[in-house]
Amino acid sequence: MNVTSKEQARKRTQMLVELRKQHDAQVKQAQERLKEQQTIRKTLQRAMQGAPRSVPQLAAITNLAAYEVLWHIAAMKKYGVVEEAGMDTGGEYYLYELSKEAKG
Amino acid sequence: MAADRLQVDTIVIGGGIAGMQAALDLADQGYRVALVEKNPSVGGKMIGLSKVFPTLDCCSCITTPKMAAVAYHDNIDLLTYSEVQSVSRNEQGFVVQVLKKPRYVIDDACTGCRSCELVCPLDLPDDANEFGRTAHRVIYVPFTTAVPQKALIDIDQCVFCGKCLQACPSDAIDFSQLPAFLEIQARSIILATGYQVTRYDAKKQYGAGKLRNVIDGLMMERLLAPTGPYGRVLRPSDGKQPASIAYVQCAGSRDETLGVPYCSRVCCMYAIKQAMLLSGMLPLADITIYYMDIRTFGKGYEQFYRSAQAMGITFVKGKVARITEDADQNPTVRVELIDDHSQVVERKHDLVVLSVGMLPGGDPQALYGVPTSEDGFVRIPNYNVAPATTTQEGVFATGTAIGPMDIVDSIVTASAAAAEVSAYLQSHYAAGSLTDAERSLIHA
Ligand SMILES: Cc1cc2nc3c(=O)[nH]c(=O)nc-3n(C[C@H](O)[C@H](O)[C@H](O)COP(=O)(O)OP(=O)(O)OC[C@H]3O[C@@H](n4cnc5c(N)ncnc54)[C@H](O)[C@@H]3O)c2cc1C
Ligand code: SF4
């Protein structure tokens, strides 16, 4: 990092600190939401580690409502964390697994 | 990029298919046009549809070229994420104050690369485009074919982590942006503010929006679209692939209890279209349409209906009185079978679609002094002679802002509006009320 980019980075950090102060109550709420979301995502990712799972299976493992699981799966699929992995034996539900990138 | 003050021949309010078509027709004739859209992208409802009846052409493939055309036309100033604040008259027509909401992203710098979106840590329900069924990030480009392809930030949800600032290769993010005001001097106005659908939670008898597997026609359009929330048709309660899908017609039209006595014209046709698409995607599924009567009003539409019957879609004449759900959230429809001695039966489905109707997109009275008809849509006093001319001189209206209609009719009325506006402008300019600046704008 050269001097200018160091200076830029310092200014940027200072600006973000100011913005967080300015929007304090709202930032706290958003941080709560983020924490909760990260916990749910970790639980779902763990549940998919062993084998591909359907939405009802994930709901049963994680104790989340099935509609909520579906929302997280849709979001994770959109951003490349989760992929479809065929259907269950009954042919009713799709199965989901972690994407190669998410598995690391 | 638009300046703080603009002078145009026409300002078009609403960037759906009708507004875009009217703007393009006028711009192609050499008139200067400002197109104001309240959402971050143009396209209106049409860009969210899967395929169009009766041709089953891909909706996005038809809409995106027009969206790009309005963005890049030399004679059009496109103002997205903008809303009209006030309108007043002067000798040259109208002075329109427009508020441009901050995206917190510099329009000219953002390339729509989405690097910011990919590193943003928080997902939010995408209510505007996907009815909350999937997510977008706090900073996001609205959708893949959005025009303009520019990011925006939901500032109220931001944790100011700074990851987007680091990721953006164009230094486009600007947390200090404020709302900007723009004054537009316009000779004429076209209202193309479109429609909204009857709220799917409006009817207590149909579950008042509390039944997860009862959705509306626009939501089904998204499930059918390849770019939709799940990339396939799944029911919202648990992601099951539905094996039995039912449509309830006139769910929000021809219904005095909802204050909507009129027919919305498009619901029969879109239900038939969706049923055909579903039977292609889910060949083993049972698809039933409960209807009072099927109205196939346009060229080739009756043939479309017959094709759906031939494909095995079941049409049941009967009025659905109630929808409830069982313990597995399967919707149960209580219906009187008119062609079967009016017996009342209950039928279980995996997913029910309410064919909701069309309501006016806004009230033009307050800003434009334009009255509405009894149905709430813009009043056109002499529809057979001048289908776009309102009661206010210089103010025109088009598309579903004037009443329920399909895309073909929206485009036809939009071109009619452009023709009427052109005649109006010509009569003004010929009468010599034209300033030198105005004259130089036309046929430049
Ligand atoms: C479920 C469903 C399926 C359909 N399928 C078909 C089909 O297959 N084929 C077909 O022909 N038709 C179909 N239609 C009908 C079709 O959607 C309409 O005919 C068409 O989209 C109308 O376009 P519009 O421009 O008039 O309105 P809209 O698409 O509603 O556009 C209006 C625009 O104005 C903007 N706006 C509103 N108020 C303001 C304001 N105050 N300031 C700035 N901007 C504003 C809105 O954000 C919007 O972008 C369907 C309708 C539904 C509900
Ligand atoms: S704001 Fe920057 S990172 Fe985000 S889409 Fe625009 S150019 Fe890309």
PDB file of N, CA and C in Angstrom, chain B residues 178-225:
ATOM      1  N   LEU B 178     -27.666  13.243  -1.993  1.00  0.00           N
ATOM      2  CA  LEU B 178     -28.926  13.767  -1.447  1.00  0.00           C
ATOM      3  C   LEU B 178     -29.974  13.747  -2.560  1.00  0.00           C
ATOM      4  N   PRO B 179     -31.267  13.861  -2.217  1.00  0.00           N
ATOM      5  CA  PRO B 179     -32.267  13.970  -3.268  1.00  0.00           C
ATOM      6  C   PRO B 179     -31.959  15.189  -4.135  1.00  0.00           C
ATOM      7  N   ALA B 180     -32.164  15.039  -5.445  1.00  0.00           N
ATOM      8  CA  ALA B 180     -31.887  16.174  -6.346  1.00  0.00           C
ATOM      9  C   ALA B 180     -33.193  16.630  -6.985  1.00  0.00           C
ATOM     10  N   PHE B 181     -33.293  17.919  -7.236  1.00  0.00           N
ATOM     11  CA  PHE B 181     -34.510  18.445  -7.863  1.00  0.00           C
ATOM     12  C   PHE B 181     -34.201  18.923  -9.266  1.00  0.00           C
ATOM     13  N   LEU B 182     -35.165  18.715 -10.118  1.00  0.00           N
ATOM     14  CA  LEU B 182     -34.997  19.060 -11.520  1.00  0.00           C
ATOM     15  C   LEU B 182     -36.271  19.784 -11.964  1.00  0.00           C
ATOM     16  N   GLU B 183     -36.101  20.880 -12.702  1.00  0.00           N
ATOM     17  CA  GLU B 183     -37.292  21.584 -13.194  1.00  0.00           C
ATOM     18  C   GLU B 183     -37.404  21.333 -14.694  1.00  0.00           C
ATOM     19  N   ILE B 184     -38.570  20.868 -15.097  1.00  0.00           N
ATOM     20  CA  ILE B 184     -38.753  20.567 -16.519  1.00  0.00           C
ATOM     21  C   ILE B 184     -39.836  21.481 -17.096  1.00  0.00           C
ATOM     22  N   GLN B 185     -39.453  22.186 -18.144  1.00  0.00           N
ATOM     23  CA  GLN B 185     -40.429  23.002 -18.880  1.00  0.00           C
ATOM     24  C   GLN B 185     -40.929  22.129 -20.035  1.00  0.00           C
ATOM     25  N   ALA B 186     -42.233  21.821 -20.004  1.00  0.00           N
ATOM     26  CA  ALA B 186     -42.772  20.916 -21.032  1.00  0.00           C
ATOM     27  C   ALA B 186     -43.990  21.530 -21.677  1.00  0.00           C
ATOM     28  N   ARG B 187     -44.120  21.298 -22.965  1.00  0.00           N
ATOM     29  CA  ARG B 187     -45.266  21.826 -23.698  1.00  0.00           C
ATOM     30  C   ARG B 187     -46.510  20.952 -23.451  1.00  0.00           C
ATOM     31  N   SER B 188     -46.267  19.653 -23.231  1.00  0.00           N
ATOM     32  CA  SER B 188     -47.391  18.723 -23.032  1.00  0.00           C
ATOM     33  C   SER B 188     -46.974  17.603 -22.076  1.00  0.00           C
ATOM     34  N   ILE B 189     -47.988  16.887 -21.581  1.00  0.00           N
ATOM     35  CA  ILE B 189     -47.739  15.810 -20.610  1.00  0.00           C
ATOM     36  C   ILE B 189     -48.484  14.558 -21.069  1.00  0.00           C
ATOM     37  N   ILE B 190     -47.820  13.408 -20.963  1.00  0.00           N
ATOM     38  CA  ILE B 190     -48.530  12.140 -21.200  1.00  0.00           C
ATOM     39  C   ILE B 190     -48.501  11.329 -19.907  1.00  0.00           C
ATOM     40  N   LEU B 191     -49.672  10.966 -19.421  1.00  0.00           N
ATOM     41  CA  LEU B 191     -49.750  10.118 -18.230  1.00  0.00           C
ATOM     42  C   LEU B 191     -49.775   8.657 -18.668  1.00  0.00           C
ATOM     43  N   ALA B 192     -48.765   7.912 -18.261  1.00  0.00           N
ATOM     44  CA  ALA B 192     -48.705   6.482 -18.591  1.00  0.00           C
ATOM     45  C   ALA B 192     -48.369   5.721 -17.307  1.00  0.00           C
ATOM     46  N   THR B 193     -49.144   6.032 -16.268  1.00  0.00           N
ATOM     47  CA  THR B 193     -48.826   5.543 -14.920  1.00  0.00           C
ATOM     48  C   THR B 193     -49.313   4.117 -14.660  1.00  0.00           C
ATOM     49  N   GLY B 194     -49.971   3.517 -15.654  1.00  0.00           N
ATOM     50  CA  GLY B 194     -50.233   2.087 -15.573  1.00  0.00           C
ATOM     51  C   GLY B 194     -51.276   1.660 -14.556  1.00  0.00           C
ATOM     52  N   TYR B 195     -51.101   0.456 -14.071  1.00  0.00           N
ATOM     53  CA  TYR B 195     -52.095  -0.172 -13.194  1.00  0.00           C
ATOM     54  C   TYR B 195     -51.416  -0.848 -12.018  1.00  0.00           C
ATOM     55  N   GLN B 196     -52.214  -1.186 -11.037  1.00  0.00           N
ATOM     56  CA  GLN B 196     -51.777  -2.128 -10.017  1.00  0.00           C
ATOM     57  C   GLN B 196     -52.804  -3.256 -10.013  1.00  0.00           C
ATOM     58  N   VAL B 197     -52.487  -4.378  -9.403  1.00  0.00           N
ATOM     59  CA  VAL B 197     -53.480  -5.449  -9.377  1.00  0.00           C
ATOM     60  C   VAL B 197     -54.261  -5.399  -8.076  1.00  0.00           C
ATOM     61  N   THR B 198     -55.455  -5.983  -8.088  1.00  0.00           N
ATOM     62  CA  THR B 198     -56.250  -6.085  -6.864  1.00  0.00           C
ATOM     63  C   THR B 198     -55.392  -6.801  -5.829  1.00  0.00           C
ATOM     64  N   ARG B 199     -55.385  -6.292  -4.641  1.00  0.00           N
ATOM     65  CA  ARG B 199     -54.538  -6.927  -3.609  1.00  0.00           C
ATOM     66  C   ARG B 199     -55.004  -8.363  -3.391  1.00  0.00           C
ATOM     67  N   TYR B 200     -54.051  -9.287  -3.377  1.00  0.00           N
ATOM     68  CA  TYR B 200     -54.469 -10.681  -3.258  1.00  0.00           C
ATOM     69  C   TYR B 200     -54.949 -11.004  -1.840  1.00  0.00           C
ATOM     70  N   ASP B 201     -54.725 -10.068  -0.914  1.00  0.00           N
ATOM     71  CA  ASP B 201     -55.243 -10.279   0.440  1.00  0.00           C
ATOM     72  C   ASP B 201     -56.556  -9.527   0.665  1.00  0.00           C
ATOM     73  N   ALA B 202     -57.152  -9.026  -0.453  1.00  0.00           N
ATOM     74  CA  ALA B 202     -58.340  -8.184  -0.306  1.00  0.00           C
ATOM     75  C   ALA B 202     -59.565  -8.989   0.132  1.00  0.00           C
ATOM     76  N   LYS B 203     -59.607 -10.255  -0.206  1.00  0.00           N
ATOM     77  CA  LYS B 203     -60.853 -10.994   0.002  1.00  0.00           C
ATOM     78  C   LYS B 203     -60.702 -11.995   1.150  1.00  0.00           C
ATOM     79  N   LYS B 204     -61.512 -11.752   2.176  1.00  0.00           N
ATOM     80  CA  LYS B 204     -61.485 -12.628   3.366  1.00  0.00           C
ATOM     81  C   LYS B 204     -61.788 -14.070   2.967  1.00  0.00           C
ATOM     82  N   GLN B 205     -62.750 -14.225   2.058  1.00  0.00           N
ATOM     83  CA  GLN B 205     -63.188 -15.572   1.659  1.00  0.00           C
ATOM     84  C   GLN B 205     -62.070 -16.353   0.964  1.00  0.00           C
ATOM     85  N   TYR B 206     -61.080 -15.635   0.421  1.00  0.00           N
ATOM     86  CA  TYR B 206     -59.984 -16.327  -0.263  1.00  0.00           C
ATOM     87  C   TYR B 206     -58.718 -16.358   0.609  1.00  0.00           C
ATOM     88  N   GLY B 207     -58.915 -16.220   1.893  1.00  0.00           N
ATOM     89  CA  GLY B 207     -57.794 -16.391   2.824  1.00  0.00           C
ATOM     90  C   GLY B 207     -57.111 -15.102   3.237  1.00  0.00           C
ATOM     91  N   ALA B 208     -57.541 -13.987   2.698  1.00  0.00           N
ATOM     92  CA  ALA B 208     -57.009 -12.657   3.063  1.00  0.00           C
ATOM     93  C   ALA B 208     -55.485 -12.599   3.046  1.00  0.00           C
ATOM     94  N   GLY B 209     -54.875 -13.318   2.111  1.00  0.00           N
ATOM     95  CA  GLY B 209     -53.415 -13.262   1.968  1.00  0.00           C
ATOM     96  C   GLY B 209     -52.658 -14.094   2.989  1.00  0.00           C
ATOM     97  N   LYS B 210     -53.404 -14.815   3.856  1.00  0.00           N
ATOM     98  CA  LYS B 210     -52.715 -15.567   4.924  1.00  0.00           C
ATOM     99  C   LYS B 210     -52.373 -16.991   4.502  1.00  0.00           C
ATOM    100  N   LEU B 211     -52.955 -17.463   3.396  1.00  0.00           N
ATOM    101  CA  LEU B 211     -52.680 -18.831   2.959  1.00  0.00           C
ATOM    102  C   LEU B 211     -51.457 -18.802   2.039  1.00  0.00           C
ATOM    103  N   ARG B 212     -50.382 -19.451   2.471  1.00  0.00           N
ATOM    104  CA  ARG B 212     -49.117 -19.330   1.735  1.00  0.00           C
ATOM    105  C   ARG B 212     -49.190 -19.872   0.319  1.00  0.00           C
ATOM    106  N   ASN B 213     -50.049 -20.868   0.102  1.00  0.00           N
ATOM    107  CA  ASN B 213     -50.108 -21.466  -1.233  1.00  0.00           C
ATOM    108  C   ASN B 213     -51.244 -20.909  -2.084  1.00  0.00           C
ATOM    109  N   VAL B 214     -51.734 -19.747  -1.707  1.00  0.00           N
ATOM    110  CA  VAL B 214     -52.659 -18.993  -2.559  1.00  0.00           C
ATOM    111  C   VAL B 214     -51.898 -17.749  -3.006  1.00  0.00           C
ATOM    112  N   ILE B 215     -51.616 -17.677  -4.293  1.00  0.00           N
ATOM    113  CA  ILE B 215     -50.816 -16.553  -4.801  1.00  0.00           C
ATOM    114  C   ILE B 215     -51.620 -15.817  -5.877  1.00  0.00           C
ATOM    115  N   ASP B 216     -51.067 -14.756  -6.453  1.00  0.00           N
ATOM    116  CA  ASP B 216     -51.816 -14.083  -7.522  1.00  0.00           C
ATOM    117  C   ASP B 216     -51.096 -14.241  -8.872  1.00  0.00           C
ATOM    118  N   GLY B 217     -51.753 -13.744  -9.910  1.00  0.00           N
ATOM    119  CA  GLY B 217     -51.265 -13.949 -11.272  1.00  0.00           C
ATOM    120  C   GLY B 217     -49.879 -13.380 -11.514  1.00  0.00           C
ATOM    121  N   LEU B 218     -49.594 -12.211 -10.940  1.00  0.00           N
ATOM    122  CA  LEU B 218     -48.265 -11.615 -11.152  1.00  0.00           C
ATOM    123  C   LEU B 218     -47.179 -12.448 -10.457  1.00  0.00           C
ATOM    124  N   MET B 219     -47.529 -12.991  -9.269  1.00  0.00           N
ATOM    125  CA  MET B 219     -46.558 -13.851  -8.569  1.00  0.00           C
ATOM    126  C   MET B 219     -46.284 -15.096  -9.405  1.00  0.00           C
ATOM    127  N   MET B 220     -47.330 -15.649 -10.021  1.00  0.00           N
ATOM    128  CA  MET B 220     -47.128 -16.834 -10.870  1.00  0.00           C
ATOM    129  C   MET B 220     -46.270 -16.496 -12.086  1.00  0.00           C
ATOM    130  N   GLU B 221     -46.415 -15.270 -12.618  1.00  0.00           N
ATOM    131  CA  GLU B 221     -45.557 -14.867 -13.744  1.00  0.00           C
ATOM    132  C   GLU B 221     -44.090 -15.012 -13.359  1.00  0.00           C
ATOM    133  N   ARG B 222     -43.762 -14.617 -12.127  1.00  0.00           N
ATOM    134  CA  ARG B 222     -42.360 -14.700 -11.683  1.00  0.00           C
ATOM    135  C   ARG B 222     -41.919 -16.155 -11.508  1.00  0.00           C
ATOM    136  N   LEU B 223     -42.842 -17.004 -10.996  1.00  0.00           N
ATOM    137  CA  LEU B 223     -42.471 -18.421 -10.840  1.00  0.00           C
ATOM    138  C   LEU B 223     -42.221 -19.059 -12.204  1.00  0.00           C
ATOM    139  N   LEU B 224     -42.961 -18.591 -13.217  1.00  0.00           N
ATOM    140  CA  LEU B 224     -42.823 -19.168 -14.557  1.00  0.00           C
ATOM    141  C   LEU B 224     -41.604 -18.623 -15.304  1.00  0.00           C
ATOM    142  N   ALA B 225     -41.141 -17.451 -14.912  1.00  0.00           N
ATOM    143  CA  ALA B 225     -40.014 -16.835 -15.629  1.00  0.00           C
ATOM    144  C   ALA B 225     -38.718 -17.555 -15.279  1.00  0.00           C
TER     145      ALA B 225
END
